[in-house]
Coordinates of C-alpha atoms (C1' of nucleotides) in Angstrom, one line a residue:
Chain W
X23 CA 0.0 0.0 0.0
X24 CA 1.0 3.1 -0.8
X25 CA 0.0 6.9 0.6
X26 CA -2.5 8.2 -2.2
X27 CA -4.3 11.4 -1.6
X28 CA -6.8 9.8 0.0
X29 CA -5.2 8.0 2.2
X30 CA -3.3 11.0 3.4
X31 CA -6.4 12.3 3.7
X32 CA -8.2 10.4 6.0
X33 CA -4.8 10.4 7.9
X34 CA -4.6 13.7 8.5
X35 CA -8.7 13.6 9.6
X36 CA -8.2 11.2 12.3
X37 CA -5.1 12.3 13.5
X38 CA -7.0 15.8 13.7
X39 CA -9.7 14.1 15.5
X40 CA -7.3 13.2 17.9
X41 CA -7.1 9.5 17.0
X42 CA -4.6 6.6 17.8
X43 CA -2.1 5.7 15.2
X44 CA -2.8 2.1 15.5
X45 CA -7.2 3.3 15.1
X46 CA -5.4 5.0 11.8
X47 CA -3.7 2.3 10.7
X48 CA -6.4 -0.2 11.2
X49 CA -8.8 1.7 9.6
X50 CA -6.6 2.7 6.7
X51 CA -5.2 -1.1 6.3
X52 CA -2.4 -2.8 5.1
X53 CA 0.1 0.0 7.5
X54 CA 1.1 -0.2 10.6
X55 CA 0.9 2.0 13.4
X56 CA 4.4 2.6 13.1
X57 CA 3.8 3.5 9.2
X58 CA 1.2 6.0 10.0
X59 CA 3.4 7.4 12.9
X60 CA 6.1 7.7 10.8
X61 CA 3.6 9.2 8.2
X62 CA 2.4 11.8 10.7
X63 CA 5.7 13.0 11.1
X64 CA 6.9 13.2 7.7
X65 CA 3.8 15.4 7.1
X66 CA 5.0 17.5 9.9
X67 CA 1.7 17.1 12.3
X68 CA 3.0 15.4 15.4
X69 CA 2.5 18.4 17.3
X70 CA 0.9 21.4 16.5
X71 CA 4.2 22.7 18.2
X72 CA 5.8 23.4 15.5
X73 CA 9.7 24.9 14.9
X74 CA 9.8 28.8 13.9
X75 CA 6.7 30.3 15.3
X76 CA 3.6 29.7 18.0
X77 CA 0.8 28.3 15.6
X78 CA -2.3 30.5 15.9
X79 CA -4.8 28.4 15.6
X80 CA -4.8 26.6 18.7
X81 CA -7.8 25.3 20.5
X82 CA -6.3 23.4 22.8
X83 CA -6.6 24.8 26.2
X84 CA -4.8 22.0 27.9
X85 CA -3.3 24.0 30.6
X86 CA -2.6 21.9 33.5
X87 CA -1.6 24.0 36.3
X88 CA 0.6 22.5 38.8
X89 CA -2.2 22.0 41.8
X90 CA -0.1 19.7 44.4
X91 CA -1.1 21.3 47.2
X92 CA -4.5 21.3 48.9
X93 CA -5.8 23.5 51.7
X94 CA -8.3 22.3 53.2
X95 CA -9.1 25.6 55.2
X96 CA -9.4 27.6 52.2
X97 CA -12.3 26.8 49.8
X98 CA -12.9 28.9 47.1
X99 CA -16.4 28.3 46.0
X100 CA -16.5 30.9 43.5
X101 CA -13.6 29.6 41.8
X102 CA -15.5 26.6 40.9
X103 CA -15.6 25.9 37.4
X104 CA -18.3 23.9 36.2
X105 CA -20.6 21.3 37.9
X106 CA -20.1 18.1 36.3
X107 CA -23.6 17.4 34.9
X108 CA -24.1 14.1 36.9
X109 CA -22.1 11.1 36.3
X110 CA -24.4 7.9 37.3
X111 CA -22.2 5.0 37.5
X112 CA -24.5 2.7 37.9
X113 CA -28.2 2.0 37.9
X114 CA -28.8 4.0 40.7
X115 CA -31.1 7.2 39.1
X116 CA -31.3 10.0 41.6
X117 CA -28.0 9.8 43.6
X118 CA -27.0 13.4 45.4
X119 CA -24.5 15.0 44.6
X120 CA -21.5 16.4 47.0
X121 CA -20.4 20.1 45.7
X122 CA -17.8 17.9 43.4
X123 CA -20.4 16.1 41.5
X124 CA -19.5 13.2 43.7
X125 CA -22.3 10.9 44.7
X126 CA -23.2 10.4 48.3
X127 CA -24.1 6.8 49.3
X128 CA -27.4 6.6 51.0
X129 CA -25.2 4.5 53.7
X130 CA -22.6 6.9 54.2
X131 CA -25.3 9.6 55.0
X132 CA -27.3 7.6 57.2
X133 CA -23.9 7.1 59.2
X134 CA -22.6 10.7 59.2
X135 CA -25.6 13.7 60.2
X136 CA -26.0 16.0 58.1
X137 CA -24.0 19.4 58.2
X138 CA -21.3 17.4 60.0
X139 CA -17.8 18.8 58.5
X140 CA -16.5 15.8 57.6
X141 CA -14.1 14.0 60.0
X142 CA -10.8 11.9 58.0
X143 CA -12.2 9.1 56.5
X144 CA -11.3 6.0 56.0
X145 CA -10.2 6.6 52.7
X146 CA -12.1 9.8 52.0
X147 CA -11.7 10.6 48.2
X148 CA -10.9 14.1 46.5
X149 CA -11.3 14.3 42.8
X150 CA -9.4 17.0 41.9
X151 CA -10.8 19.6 40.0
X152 CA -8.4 19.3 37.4
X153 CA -10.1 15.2 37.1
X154 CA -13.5 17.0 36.7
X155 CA -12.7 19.5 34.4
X156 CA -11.5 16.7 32.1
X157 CA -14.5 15.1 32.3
X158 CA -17.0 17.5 31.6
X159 CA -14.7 18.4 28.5
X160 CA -14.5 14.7 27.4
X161 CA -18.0 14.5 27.9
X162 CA -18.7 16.9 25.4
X163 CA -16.6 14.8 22.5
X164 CA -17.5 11.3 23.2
X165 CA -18.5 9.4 21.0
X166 CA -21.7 9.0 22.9
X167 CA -22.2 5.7 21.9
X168 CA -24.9 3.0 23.1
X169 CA -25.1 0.0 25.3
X170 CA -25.2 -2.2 22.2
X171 CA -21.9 -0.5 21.0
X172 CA -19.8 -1.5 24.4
X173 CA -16.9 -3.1 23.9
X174 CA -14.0 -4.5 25.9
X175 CA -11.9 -1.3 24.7
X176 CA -14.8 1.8 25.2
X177 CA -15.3 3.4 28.0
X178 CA -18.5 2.5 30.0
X179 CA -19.1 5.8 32.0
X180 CA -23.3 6.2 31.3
X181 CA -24.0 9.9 31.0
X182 CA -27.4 11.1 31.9
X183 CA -30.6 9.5 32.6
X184 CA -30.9 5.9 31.7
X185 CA -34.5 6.5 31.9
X186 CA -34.1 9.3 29.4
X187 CA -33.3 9.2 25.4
X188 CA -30.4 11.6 26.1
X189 CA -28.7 8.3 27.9
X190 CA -25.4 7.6 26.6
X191 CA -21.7 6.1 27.3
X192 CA -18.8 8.0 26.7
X193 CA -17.3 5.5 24.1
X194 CA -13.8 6.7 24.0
X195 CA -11.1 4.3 24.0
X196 CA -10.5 2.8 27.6
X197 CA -7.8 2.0 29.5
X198 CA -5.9 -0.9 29.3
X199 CA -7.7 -3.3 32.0
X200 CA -10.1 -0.5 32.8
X201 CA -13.4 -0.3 32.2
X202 CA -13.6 3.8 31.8
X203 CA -11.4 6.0 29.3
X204 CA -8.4 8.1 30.8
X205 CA -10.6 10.9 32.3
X206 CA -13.3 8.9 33.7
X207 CA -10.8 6.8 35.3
X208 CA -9.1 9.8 36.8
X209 CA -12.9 10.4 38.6
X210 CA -13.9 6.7 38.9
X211 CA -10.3 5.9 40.7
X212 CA -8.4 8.2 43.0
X213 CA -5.4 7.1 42.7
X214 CA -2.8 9.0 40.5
X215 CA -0.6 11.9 40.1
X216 CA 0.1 12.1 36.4
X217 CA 2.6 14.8 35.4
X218 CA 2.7 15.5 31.8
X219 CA 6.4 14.9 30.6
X220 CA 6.8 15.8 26.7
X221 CA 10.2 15.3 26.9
X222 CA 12.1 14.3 23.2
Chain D
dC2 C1' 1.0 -7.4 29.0
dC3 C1' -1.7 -4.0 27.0
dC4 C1' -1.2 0.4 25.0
dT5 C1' 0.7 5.3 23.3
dG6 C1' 3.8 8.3 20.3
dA7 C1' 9.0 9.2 19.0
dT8 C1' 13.1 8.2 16.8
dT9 C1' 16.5 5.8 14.1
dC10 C1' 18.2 4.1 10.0
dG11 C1' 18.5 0.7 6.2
dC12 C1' 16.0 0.4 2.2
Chain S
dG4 C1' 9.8 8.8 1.3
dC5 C1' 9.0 4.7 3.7
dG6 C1' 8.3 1.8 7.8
dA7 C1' 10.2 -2.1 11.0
dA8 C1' 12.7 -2.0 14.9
dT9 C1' 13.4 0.1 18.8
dC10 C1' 12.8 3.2 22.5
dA11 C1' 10.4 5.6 26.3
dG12 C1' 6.6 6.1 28.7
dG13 C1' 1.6 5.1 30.8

DNA sequence: CCCTGATTCGC
DNA sequence: GCGAATCAGG
């Protein structure tokens, strides 16, 4: 096989869309990953950092600001970006939420009263609201596909109602072993202090 | 082990 | 220019 225009084309459309080489190269056929990596870079669309100058079209808002630390004395409420809409892992319909969109067990609330400022838990969760942001951004380009289209390799995180026809999963590809994509894992799972390293 | 992209280098 | 092999990371 060889790189027609088309083929080129639909390279540089998935790419753009933010798609695996290996999706690429299976989709294309007959390349591997490795040709359409290589590919990519011959055509000079690794990165949209490019050499000589800042490109101005950049949509990307990816900024991940270093948040490490974490007072708990100082809550800034009206720094709150966006409340995630309501992520229903499970069956369960009308779960409340905490003020991070994170669902309160009907069994954790019958065991602490209400209004109580939480004491240490256990193993008392924080998503950060880096995790969150993600989400809601993910959750506005998945692939919003149904429970028919589940597969080993989608993510499973239902959005909305399941009693509703706006019910959907997010679809995008999952983690290796996991059941959820990269962002919902970072909410489903606490675990995890990613640092982005684009060294090379 | 599964995956990702990045790089090298013989062709 | 091409892409397998390899590397480096998650």
């Amino acid at each position: 096989m060889s790189w027609t225009d088309e083929r080129v084309e639909t390279l540089k459309r998935m790419w753009g869309e933010g798609q695996s080489a290996s999706q690429i190269a299976k989709e294309l056929g007959g390349v591997t990953r490795n040709a359409v990596i290589g590919k990519v870079h011959r055509l000079g669309l690794s990165n949209r950092v490019g050499p000589g100058g800042a490109d101005p079209v950049e949509p990307v808002a990816e900024v991940e600001p270093e948040v490490v630390d974490d007072k708990p004395v100082m809550r800034t409420e009206s720094a709150t970006p966006a409340r995630v809409p309501k992520p229903d892992p499970g069956i369960v319909v009308a779960e409340e939420l905490d003020e991070n969109g994170i669902p309160i067990s009907a069994a954790r609330r019958a065991i602490i009263p209400a209004g109580q400022p939480l004491p240490p838990q256990p193993s008392a969760n924080e998503i950060s609201p880096e995790a969150l942001a993600k989400v809601n951004e993910v959750e506005k380009t998945a692939k919003k596909i149904g429970l028919m289209e589940l597969t080993e390799k989608t993510c499973k995180w239902p959005v909305g109602d399941p009693a509703t026809p706006d019910f959907w999963f997010c679809g995008l590809p999952s983690q290796q072993g996991k059941p959820y994509c990269e962002a919902h894992v970072g909410v489903a799972f606490q675990p995890m202090s990613s640092r982005r390293d684009r060294r090379r």
